Short mmCIF file of C-alpha atoms and ligand atoms in Angstrom, two decimals:
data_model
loop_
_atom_site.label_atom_id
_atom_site.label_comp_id
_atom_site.label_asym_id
_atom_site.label_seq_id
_atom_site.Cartn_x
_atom_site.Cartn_y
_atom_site.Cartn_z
CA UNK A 201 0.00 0.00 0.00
CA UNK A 202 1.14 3.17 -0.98
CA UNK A 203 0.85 6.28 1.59
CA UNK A 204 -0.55 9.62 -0.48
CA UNK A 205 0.36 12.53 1.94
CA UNK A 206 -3.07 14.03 3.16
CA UNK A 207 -3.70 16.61 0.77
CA UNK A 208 -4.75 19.71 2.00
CA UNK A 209 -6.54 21.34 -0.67
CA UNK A 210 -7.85 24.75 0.29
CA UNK A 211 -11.82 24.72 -1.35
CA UNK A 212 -12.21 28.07 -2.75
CA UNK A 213 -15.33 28.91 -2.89
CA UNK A 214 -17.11 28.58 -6.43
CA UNK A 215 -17.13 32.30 -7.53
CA UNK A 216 -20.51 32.92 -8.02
CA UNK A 217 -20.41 36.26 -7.80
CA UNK A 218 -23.52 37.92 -9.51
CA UNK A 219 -21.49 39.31 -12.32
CA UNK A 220 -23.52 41.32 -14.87
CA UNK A 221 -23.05 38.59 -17.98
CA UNK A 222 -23.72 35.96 -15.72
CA UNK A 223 -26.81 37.67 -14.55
CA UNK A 224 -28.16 38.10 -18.21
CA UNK A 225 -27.27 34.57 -19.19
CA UNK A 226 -29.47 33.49 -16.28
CA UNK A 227 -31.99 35.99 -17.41
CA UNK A 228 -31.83 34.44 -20.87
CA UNK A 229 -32.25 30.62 -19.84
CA UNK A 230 -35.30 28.83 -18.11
CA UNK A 231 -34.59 27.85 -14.77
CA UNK A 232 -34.96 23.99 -14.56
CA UNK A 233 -34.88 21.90 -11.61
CA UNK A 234 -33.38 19.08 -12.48
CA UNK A 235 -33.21 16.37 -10.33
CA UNK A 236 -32.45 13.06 -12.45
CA UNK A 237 -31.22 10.12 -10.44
CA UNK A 238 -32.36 11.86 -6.88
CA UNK A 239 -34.93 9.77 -5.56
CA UNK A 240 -35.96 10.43 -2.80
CA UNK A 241 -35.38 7.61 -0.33
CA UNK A 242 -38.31 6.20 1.52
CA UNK A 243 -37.87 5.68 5.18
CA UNK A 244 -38.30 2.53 5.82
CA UNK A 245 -40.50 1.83 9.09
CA UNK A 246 -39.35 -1.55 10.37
CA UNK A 247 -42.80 -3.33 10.85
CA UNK A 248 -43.35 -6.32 13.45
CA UNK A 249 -46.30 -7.68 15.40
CA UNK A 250 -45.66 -4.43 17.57
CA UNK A 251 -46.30 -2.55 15.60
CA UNK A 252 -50.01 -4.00 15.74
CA UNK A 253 -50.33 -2.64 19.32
CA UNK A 254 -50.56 0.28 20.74
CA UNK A 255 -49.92 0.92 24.12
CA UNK A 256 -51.35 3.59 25.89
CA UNK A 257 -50.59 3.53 29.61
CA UNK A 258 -51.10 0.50 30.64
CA UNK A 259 -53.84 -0.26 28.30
CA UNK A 260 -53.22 -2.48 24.86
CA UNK A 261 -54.95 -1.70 22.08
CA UNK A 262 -54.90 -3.36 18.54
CA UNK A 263 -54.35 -1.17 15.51
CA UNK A 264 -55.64 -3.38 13.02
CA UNK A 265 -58.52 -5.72 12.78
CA UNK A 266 -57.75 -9.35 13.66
CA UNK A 267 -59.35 -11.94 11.27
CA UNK A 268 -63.18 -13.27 11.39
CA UNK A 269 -61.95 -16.70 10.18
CA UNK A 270 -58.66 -17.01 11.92
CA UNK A 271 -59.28 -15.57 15.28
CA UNK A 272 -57.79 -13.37 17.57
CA UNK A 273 -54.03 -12.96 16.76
CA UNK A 274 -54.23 -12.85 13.00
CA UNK A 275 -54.20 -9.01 11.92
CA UNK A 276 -55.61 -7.78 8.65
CA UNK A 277 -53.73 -5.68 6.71
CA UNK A 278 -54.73 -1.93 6.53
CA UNK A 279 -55.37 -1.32 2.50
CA UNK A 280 -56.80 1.84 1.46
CA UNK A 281 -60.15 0.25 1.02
CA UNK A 282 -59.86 -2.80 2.21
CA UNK A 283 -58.52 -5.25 5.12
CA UNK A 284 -57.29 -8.60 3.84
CA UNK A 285 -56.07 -11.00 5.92
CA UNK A 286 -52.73 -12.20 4.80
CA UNK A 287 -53.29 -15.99 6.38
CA UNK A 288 -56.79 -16.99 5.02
CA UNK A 289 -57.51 -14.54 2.52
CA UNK A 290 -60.20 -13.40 3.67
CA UNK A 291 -60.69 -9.67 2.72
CA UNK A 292 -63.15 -6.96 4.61
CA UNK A 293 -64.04 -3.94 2.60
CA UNK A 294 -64.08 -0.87 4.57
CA UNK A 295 -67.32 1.36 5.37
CA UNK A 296 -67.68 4.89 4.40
ZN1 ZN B 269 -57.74 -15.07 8.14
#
């Protein structure tokens, strides 16, 4: 392995002064935000069976639904318009 020395590179600052051309180029072209290849990335909420229960003092309460067919224990999952349980199928449309 080969040591570099540490390089200490002063960053000037990119001169950005508002110089009059610059300012009329800018004038001239349509400000675009372009943003290819930055997603966004999605913060992923680790989910578990606690995350079914809510605890509020020392009082449990379920967040979902559990299943019709399958009892107490099996939780439905929370669609937009729907609750499906992910064991038996079985799906419950919501109300409105
Ligand atoms: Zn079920």
């Amino acid at each position: 392995m080969s040591k570099k020395p540490p390089v200490a590179k002063k960053e000037e600052p990119p001169a950005t002064a508002p110089a009059p051309a610059a300012t009329e180029a800018a004038a001239q072209a349509p400000v675009k935000k372009v943003e290819k290849g930055k997603r966004e990335k999605k913060h992923k909420v680790e989910k578990g069976v606690h995350a079914m229960y809510k605890v509020e003092g020392d009082k449990v309460s379920r967040a979902r639904p559990t299943c019709e067919r399958c009892g107490p224990g099996y939780f439905m999952a929370d669609h937009h318009d729907r609750y499906t349980c992910g064991h038996c199928g079985f799906t419950r449309y919501k109300q409105k």
